[in-house]
Structure formats: C-alpha cells, structure tokens
Amino acid sequence: MSTDTSRLAVTIEEVAAAAGVSRSTVSRVVNGSTAVSPTALEAVQRAIADLNYVPNRAARSLASRQTQAIGLIVPEDTTRFFGDPFFASIVSGINARLNRSDYVLNLFIASDDPGDKTTSYVRSGAVDGAIIVSHHTSDTFIDRIAAAVPVVYGGRPVRERERDYYVDVDNVRGGRDATAHLIERGRRRIGTITGPLTMPAGVDRLQGFREALAAAGLEAGPVEDGGFTADGGADAMRRILDRGDAPDALFVASDLMARGALSVIAAAGLRVPDDIAIIGFDDSPVATSVSPQLTTMRQPSFDQGEHMASILLDLLAGKDPRHVTILDTELVVRDSV
C-alpha cells in the first residue's frame, strides 16, 4: 500500500491560513475541544479536508507532531552567552519547567549568522515552538521564525505586536528605583552605563533612570553604552573618567558592566562608594564576587525562564495563555552605595 507522503508537509499554520483562523483554533479542533465557534469549526474542517491533512502519530503537523522539542534561540555570540550568568539562570528556569513535561530543549546560539540556518532548521519542523531571548533591532530573522512556529519572547519584543507572547521584568521601574536610591543616599551628579539601545531592556532601564532624575529636579550625568558586557562597562567607565568630571554615582544597567566599571574606577585611584557609588542590575553571582559587593536590582531570571516555558507549553496544548507577563524587580542593598 502506498502512503501519501505529501500529507507530512502540511503544517498547522497552513491549515490555519486556509481556514482564516488562529493556530490555537486549529489545535482545539484537532484535539476535540468544544471551545470553538461553529463557524470556525466548519472552516477548519473544510481546510483539513482540502489539504488532505489527517491527524495521527505519523503526521508531522503541529496538531499531532511528536518532535517534543522546543528551540531556545539566542541571537548573541558565544562569548556573551557563556560569559553572562543571566543566560545560565534563564536556561535553568526553562529546563526546570520542561523537566515536568515531555519536551526537551534545543539551544541555538545565532551568532555570525543572519538567522538563515536557524530559521531553516526551525521551519523544517524540527521543533514545535521557540523561545527567543536577548534579541536586537537588527534581528529581523526572528519574524520569520514567529511566522512558522509558536514563539514566546524573553523580554519585550523589539517590534511588539498585539498577538505577541512575552515575559519581561519591569525594567523602567527597576531603573527608576535604582536611581531613586542613589538620590536618597545624597548623590546628585548621577550618570549611567546603559545596555545596548537596540534592545528594549537597555532603552527601558535608561528611561527609568531619566524619570527618577526628572522627579528629583536633577540633570542627568554622563550616559554611556556598555553593551551588557564587562569589557563594554570598563570602556564606558574610561570614557566617563576621561571627561574629567566624574559623577558621584552611577546606575549601571547590568552587574557584568558594573564589574568592568569597578576595575577602571579602582585603577584610577577612586574609591567605591566614597567617591563613586554604584548600583548594578540583575543580582547575578557577579554582584557578590566583586569588591565592594554590589548593590543591585534583582531580576527573577529563573522565574522568567519557567514562565516562558509554561506559556509555550500552553500554546502547544491549544490553550490561550496571557500575552504579557511582567515580573517585579527588587533592590538588594550591599556595599557599593
């Protein structure tokens, strides 16, 4: 008996497009859910018949495919991925949630690649869905991935759309609270080392910094981009000191950048916090490995990972989870302020 292998190429996205409904609606119909309108049910059933789609364990359509794999896509280079504790915490949270499911995690570090290889692999049907973390304005390939499989973003998407699912922390409030703490400690010439302004986290933390200063009637001190890396933080600190008018405090938008800044401050013969107070962001292991230990804004990275995985699993099960989840940050006071 011959087998119509053309069925294997049919995806749930094709069924959804033909029926004019969402992917979740098709999944509900295939899985026998009653939470579908009669009109949508008829449209999906007609599309299934027209496309010769037969849900069974052999079919590689999303409603019944058994890859049981989720892709974690990180558009960064390997140095940043393996050197930043933030990613380790995120991955731990994702993996902890997937360990309570039948899914496994595939990691894609999309460096030195405009996304073509990653996109082709994802669109081939190798994974059922994707989590995308640490994306920049230039990472347009993620739009092609989001068109192929369900996606949950770590952080607000750079091109946010109403239908997007993402988990983020309140970066604006985090930047505002950090800067307000410096003001409360009597600091008045306050600068910041930002993350990349091609990333929403970098933009939002800078916004919070500016809001806190404006509320206190203070002018912003030096603003330098440190790229969310230790070397970038060190370079930004050198540029600030080279101006010859060092601030008395800095909000540094990641602990890694703060570590780099601390090394330059010490080399310049300045003391923390006496000459310059420092607040970081993340509360990663870096914060307690430097001297003085960093006052920092804690973001619950492990929880972010768990939430992202849970939302994606809900999508794959045909459920309709909340689109936007925002987690709180928390000031952790140590010795650098």
Short mmCIF file of C-alpha atoms in Angstrom, two decimals:
data_model
loop_
_atom_site.label_atom_id
_atom_site.label_comp_id
_atom_site.label_asym_id
_atom_site.label_seq_id
_atom_site.Cartn_x
_atom_site.Cartn_y
_atom_site.Cartn_z
CA MET A 1 0.00 0.00 0.00
CA SER A 2 1.37 3.39 -0.91
CA THR A 3 1.37 6.31 1.52
CA ASP A 4 0.53 9.87 0.57
CA THR A 5 3.68 11.49 1.94
CA SER A 6 2.52 14.91 0.84
CA ARG A 7 0.43 14.98 3.98
CA LEU A 8 3.58 15.06 6.05
CA ALA A 9 4.50 18.50 4.69
CA VAL A 10 1.24 20.09 5.79
CA THR A 11 1.66 22.28 8.86
CA ILE A 12 -0.89 23.60 11.25
CA GLU A 13 -0.02 27.11 10.04
CA GLU A 14 -1.14 26.13 6.53
CA VAL A 15 -4.41 24.78 7.88
CA ALA A 16 -4.92 27.94 9.95
CA ALA A 17 -4.17 30.19 6.97
CA ALA A 18 -6.56 28.27 4.73
CA ALA A 19 -9.30 28.43 7.36
CA GLY A 20 -8.66 32.07 8.24
CA VAL A 21 -8.29 31.29 11.95
CA SER A 22 -5.50 31.16 14.53
CA ARG A 23 -3.18 28.24 15.04
CA SER A 24 -4.69 27.70 18.52
CA THR A 25 -8.15 27.32 16.99
CA VAL A 26 -6.93 24.59 14.62
CA SER A 27 -5.27 22.81 17.55
CA ARG A 28 -8.51 22.93 19.52
CA VAL A 29 -10.47 21.43 16.65
CA VAL A 30 -7.95 18.64 16.11
CA ASN A 31 -7.88 17.85 19.83
CA GLY A 32 -11.69 17.76 20.08
CA SER A 33 -12.13 20.89 22.20
CA THR A 34 -15.63 22.38 22.38
CA ALA A 35 -14.25 25.90 22.85
CA VAL A 36 -14.62 26.67 19.13
CA SER A 37 -17.41 28.54 17.38
CA PRO A 38 -19.49 26.62 14.80
CA THR A 39 -18.23 28.93 12.04
CA ALA A 40 -14.58 28.34 12.94
CA LEU A 41 -15.17 24.62 13.32
CA GLU A 42 -16.63 24.39 9.83
CA ALA A 43 -13.79 26.45 8.31
CA VAL A 44 -11.11 24.32 9.95
CA GLN A 45 -12.74 21.06 8.96
CA ARG A 46 -13.03 22.26 5.36
CA ALA A 47 -9.34 23.30 5.33
CA ILE A 48 -8.28 19.95 6.77
CA ALA A 49 -10.20 18.14 4.03
CA ASP A 50 -8.88 20.40 1.25
CA LEU A 51 -5.26 19.98 2.37
CA ASN A 52 -5.57 16.22 2.91
CA TYR A 53 -4.50 16.70 6.50
CA VAL A 54 -5.02 13.59 8.65
CA PRO A 55 -4.04 13.96 12.32
CA ASN A 56 -2.23 10.86 13.51
CA ARG A 57 1.03 9.97 15.21
CA ALA A 58 2.90 9.70 11.94
CA ALA A 59 1.90 13.13 10.65
CA ARG A 60 4.39 15.95 11.18
CA SER A 61 1.76 18.64 11.51
CA LEU A 62 1.77 20.72 14.64
CA ALA A 63 -1.55 19.43 15.94
CA SER A 64 -0.13 15.94 16.33
CA ARG A 65 3.56 16.00 15.59
CA GLN A 66 5.76 14.29 18.12
CA THR A 67 9.08 16.12 17.95
CA GLN A 68 8.61 17.00 21.62
CA ALA A 69 11.34 19.64 21.18
CA ILE A 70 11.43 23.35 21.90
CA GLY A 71 14.10 25.67 20.49
CA LEU A 72 15.78 28.31 22.67
CA ILE A 73 17.13 30.90 20.23
CA VAL A 74 19.69 33.43 21.47
CA PRO A 75 20.89 35.97 18.85
CA GLU A 76 24.21 36.60 20.62
CA ASP A 77 27.78 35.42 20.20
CA THR A 78 29.06 32.52 22.26
CA THR A 79 31.31 34.74 24.40
CA ARG A 80 28.37 36.74 25.65
CA PHE A 81 26.11 33.71 26.07
CA PHE A 82 28.56 31.66 28.13
CA GLY A 83 30.00 34.67 29.96
CA ASP A 84 26.78 36.18 31.28
CA PRO A 85 25.17 34.46 34.31
CA PHE A 86 21.79 35.86 33.20
CA PHE A 87 21.60 33.26 30.44
CA ALA A 88 22.51 30.38 32.76
CA SER A 89 19.66 31.37 35.08
CA ILE A 90 17.17 31.71 32.23
CA VAL A 91 18.10 28.31 30.80
CA SER A 92 17.84 26.72 34.25
CA GLY A 93 14.31 28.04 34.63
CA ILE A 94 13.25 26.87 31.18
CA ASN A 95 14.77 23.44 31.73
CA ALA A 96 13.15 23.07 35.15
CA ARG A 97 9.73 23.59 33.61
CA LEU A 98 10.39 21.31 30.65
CA ASN A 99 11.57 18.58 33.00
CA ARG A 100 7.97 18.40 34.20
CA SER A 101 6.78 17.84 30.63
CA ASP A 102 7.56 15.51 27.71
CA TYR A 103 9.57 18.21 25.90
CA VAL A 104 13.32 18.60 25.50
CA LEU A 105 15.26 21.81 24.87
CA ASN A 106 17.37 22.55 21.77
CA LEU A 107 19.74 25.52 22.04
CA PHE A 108 20.53 27.77 19.05
CA ILE A 109 23.17 30.49 19.52
CA ALA A 110 22.55 32.52 16.39
CA SER A 111 25.92 34.27 16.14
CA ASP A 112 27.69 35.15 12.89
CA ASP A 113 24.53 34.13 11.06
CA PRO A 114 21.72 36.41 9.91
CA GLY A 115 19.38 33.71 11.11
CA ASP A 116 19.18 31.77 7.86
CA LYS A 117 20.43 28.45 9.24
CA THR A 118 18.41 28.76 12.41
CA THR A 119 15.30 29.82 10.52
CA SER A 120 15.60 26.96 8.02
CA TYR A 121 16.03 24.43 10.80
CA VAL A 122 13.02 25.71 12.73
CA ARG A 123 10.84 25.92 9.63
CA SER A 124 11.77 22.35 8.67
CA GLY A 125 9.61 21.09 11.51
CA ALA A 126 12.47 20.12 13.83
CA VAL A 127 10.92 21.91 16.82
CA ASP A 128 7.34 22.52 17.87
CA GLY A 129 7.89 26.03 19.20
CA ALA A 130 10.59 28.53 20.17
CA ILE A 131 11.68 30.81 23.00
CA ILE A 132 13.68 33.82 21.81
CA VAL A 133 15.89 35.65 24.31
CA SER A 134 18.16 38.71 24.01
CA HIS A 135 17.08 39.98 20.61
CA HIS A 136 18.11 43.24 18.98
CA THR A 137 16.52 45.61 16.47
CA SER A 138 18.66 44.11 13.70
CA ASP A 139 17.49 40.54 14.36
CA THR A 140 14.75 40.57 11.74
CA PHE A 141 15.04 36.82 11.15
CA ILE A 142 13.05 36.20 14.33
CA ASP A 143 9.96 37.44 12.49
CA ARG A 144 10.29 34.53 10.07
CA ILE A 145 10.56 32.11 12.96
CA ALA A 146 7.48 33.60 14.62
CA ALA A 147 5.58 33.10 11.37
CA ALA A 148 6.46 29.39 11.36
CA VAL A 149 6.01 28.20 14.94
CA PRO A 150 4.57 29.49 18.22
CA VAL A 151 7.06 31.83 19.90
CA VAL A 152 7.46 33.26 23.39
CA TYR A 153 9.92 36.12 23.83
CA GLY A 154 12.19 36.74 26.77
CA GLY A 155 11.80 40.48 27.14
CA ARG A 156 9.56 42.88 25.25
CA PRO A 157 9.92 42.24 21.51
CA VAL A 158 11.73 44.94 19.55
CA ARG A 159 8.76 45.11 17.17
CA GLU A 160 5.97 44.42 19.64
CA ARG A 161 2.66 43.29 18.17
CA GLU A 162 -0.66 42.74 19.86
CA ARG A 163 -0.51 38.99 19.30
CA ASP A 164 3.00 38.53 20.78
CA TYR A 165 3.62 36.49 23.92
CA TYR A 166 6.46 37.61 26.17
CA VAL A 167 7.80 37.58 29.71
CA ASP A 168 9.77 40.55 30.99
CA VAL A 169 10.71 42.35 34.16
CA ASP A 170 9.64 45.92 34.88
CA ASN A 171 12.84 47.45 33.53
CA VAL A 172 11.58 51.03 33.68
CA ARG A 173 10.69 50.68 37.35
CA GLY A 174 13.99 48.91 38.03
CA GLY A 175 15.98 51.77 36.54
CA ARG A 176 13.83 54.30 38.36
CA ASP A 177 14.15 52.58 41.75
CA ALA A 178 17.91 52.17 41.40
CA THR A 179 18.40 55.84 40.57
CA ALA A 180 15.99 56.95 43.29
CA HIS A 181 18.05 55.01 45.84
CA LEU A 182 21.18 56.86 44.78
CA ILE A 183 19.32 60.15 45.16
CA GLU A 184 18.06 59.14 48.60
CA ARG A 185 21.67 58.47 49.63
CA GLY A 186 22.53 62.08 48.82
CA ARG A 187 24.09 61.64 45.40
CA ARG A 188 23.47 64.47 42.96
CA ARG A 189 25.80 64.01 39.96
CA ILE A 190 24.46 60.71 38.71
CA GLY A 191 25.36 59.07 35.44
CA THR A 192 24.53 55.73 33.87
CA ILE A 193 26.12 52.98 31.83
CA THR A 194 23.35 51.58 29.65
CA GLY A 195 22.82 48.33 27.85
CA PRO A 196 22.56 48.43 24.05
CA LEU A 197 19.88 50.85 22.98
CA THR A 198 18.98 48.39 20.21
CA MET A 199 17.37 46.28 22.94
CA PRO A 200 14.18 47.16 24.85
CA ALA A 201 15.86 46.36 28.19
CA GLY A 202 18.56 48.94 27.50
CA VAL A 203 16.01 51.55 26.44
CA ASP A 204 13.64 50.90 29.35
CA ARG A 205 16.29 51.00 32.09
CA LEU A 206 17.57 54.30 30.69
CA GLN A 207 14.02 55.64 30.71
CA GLY A 208 13.63 54.73 34.40
CA PHE A 209 16.95 56.47 35.17
CA ARG A 210 15.79 59.65 33.46
CA GLU A 211 12.38 59.55 35.16
CA ALA A 212 13.91 59.36 38.64
CA LEU A 213 16.24 62.29 37.96
CA ALA A 214 13.43 64.38 36.49
CA ALA A 215 11.24 63.71 39.53
CA ALA A 216 14.05 64.97 41.78
CA GLY A 217 14.76 68.00 39.59
CA LEU A 218 18.25 66.79 38.71
CA GLU A 219 20.11 66.84 35.42
CA ALA A 220 21.46 63.56 34.05
CA GLY A 221 25.17 62.99 34.33
CA PRO A 222 27.18 61.12 31.69
CA VAL A 223 25.37 58.43 29.70
CA GLU A 224 27.47 55.74 28.00
CA ASP A 225 26.55 52.44 26.31
CA GLY A 226 28.36 49.46 27.82
CA GLY A 227 26.83 46.74 25.64
CA PHE A 228 25.83 44.49 28.58
CA THR A 229 29.42 43.12 28.82
CA ALA A 230 32.22 43.54 31.36
CA ASP A 231 34.61 44.90 28.73
CA GLY A 232 31.94 47.27 27.50
CA GLY A 233 31.34 48.52 31.03
CA ALA A 234 35.06 49.12 31.50
CA ASP A 235 35.31 51.04 28.22
CA ALA A 236 32.26 53.14 29.12
CA MET A 237 33.78 53.96 32.52
CA ARG A 238 37.03 55.06 30.88
CA ARG A 239 35.11 57.40 28.59
CA ILE A 240 33.33 58.88 31.58
CA LEU A 241 36.54 59.46 33.55
CA ASP A 242 38.31 60.87 30.51
CA ARG A 243 35.82 63.73 30.57
CA GLY A 244 37.50 64.95 33.76
CA ASP A 245 34.27 65.42 35.69
CA ALA A 246 33.47 62.11 37.33
CA PRO A 247 29.93 61.69 38.70
CA ASP A 248 29.41 60.86 42.35
CA ALA A 249 27.16 57.91 41.45
CA LEU A 250 26.35 55.56 38.59
CA PHE A 251 23.41 53.37 37.76
CA VAL A 252 24.94 50.54 35.71
CA ALA A 253 22.32 48.53 33.81
CA SER A 254 23.93 45.10 34.40
CA ASP A 255 26.19 43.54 37.02
CA LEU A 256 28.67 42.49 34.35
CA MET A 257 29.09 46.07 33.16
CA ALA A 258 29.39 47.18 36.79
CA ARG A 259 32.25 44.71 37.30
CA GLY A 260 34.10 46.26 34.38
CA ALA A 261 33.41 49.76 35.67
CA LEU A 262 34.69 48.85 39.16
CA SER A 263 38.04 47.72 37.77
CA VAL A 264 38.54 51.03 35.96
CA ILE A 265 37.47 53.06 38.98
CA ALA A 266 39.99 51.23 41.17
CA ALA A 267 42.76 51.69 38.59
CA ALA A 268 42.04 55.42 38.61
CA GLY A 269 42.63 55.59 42.38
CA LEU A 270 38.97 56.27 43.18
CA ARG A 271 37.00 54.52 45.89
CA VAL A 272 33.56 52.91 45.86
CA PRO A 273 31.28 54.09 47.38
CA ASP A 274 33.19 57.06 48.87
CA ASP A 275 33.98 58.74 45.55
CA ILE A 276 31.51 57.00 43.28
CA ALA A 277 28.51 54.94 44.38
CA ILE A 278 27.48 52.10 42.07
CA ILE A 279 24.21 50.23 41.59
CA GLY A 280 24.06 47.31 39.17
CA PHE A 281 21.20 45.28 37.72
CA ASP A 282 20.49 41.51 37.77
CA ASP A 283 21.70 40.35 41.22
CA SER A 284 23.74 37.70 39.44
CA PRO A 285 26.64 35.86 41.12
CA VAL A 286 28.84 38.68 39.79
CA ALA A 287 27.31 41.03 42.38
CA THR A 288 28.84 39.14 45.31
CA SER A 289 32.12 38.21 43.60
CA VAL A 290 33.41 41.78 43.30
CA SER A 291 34.77 44.14 45.94
CA PRO A 292 32.92 46.01 47.23
CA GLN A 293 29.90 43.77 46.76
CA LEU A 294 27.32 45.35 44.50
CA THR A 295 24.08 46.95 45.45
CA THR A 296 21.88 45.86 42.58
CA MET A 297 18.38 45.41 41.23
CA ARG A 298 17.38 41.75 41.40
CA GLN A 299 15.50 40.39 38.42
CA PRO A 300 14.00 36.89 38.78
CA SER A 301 15.71 35.32 35.77
CA PHE A 302 14.98 31.72 36.78
CA ASP A 303 11.28 32.60 37.16
CA GLN A 304 11.35 34.27 33.75
CA GLY A 305 12.59 31.05 32.22
CA GLU A 306 9.91 28.98 33.94
CA HIS A 307 7.16 31.38 32.88
CA MET A 308 8.30 31.41 29.25
CA ALA A 309 8.38 27.64 29.07
CA SER A 310 4.94 27.36 30.72
CA ILE A 311 3.38 29.80 28.27
CA LEU A 312 4.85 27.99 25.27
CA LEU A 313 3.65 24.63 26.57
CA ASP A 314 0.17 26.11 26.97
CA LEU A 315 0.25 27.35 23.38
CA LEU A 316 1.32 23.94 22.12
CA ALA A 317 -1.55 22.38 24.06
CA GLY A 318 -4.05 24.67 22.31
CA LYS A 319 -4.64 26.87 25.34
CA ASP A 320 -4.80 30.67 25.31
CA PRO A 321 -2.36 32.00 27.94
CA ARG A 322 -1.85 35.62 28.89
CA HIS A 323 0.10 37.52 26.24
CA VAL A 324 2.22 39.73 28.53
CA THR A 325 3.75 38.73 31.87
CA ILE A 326 5.74 41.38 33.76
CA LEU A 327 7.72 40.38 36.85
CA ASP A 328 8.91 42.75 39.58
CA THR A 329 12.47 43.78 40.32
CA GLU A 330 13.84 44.25 43.84
CA LEU A 331 16.57 46.46 45.28
CA VAL A 332 19.29 44.45 47.04
CA VAL A 333 21.50 46.71 49.18
CA ARG A 334 25.14 45.78 49.67
CA ASP A 335 28.39 47.77 49.96
CA SER A 336 28.74 49.77 46.75
CA VAL A 337 26.36 52.58 47.78
#
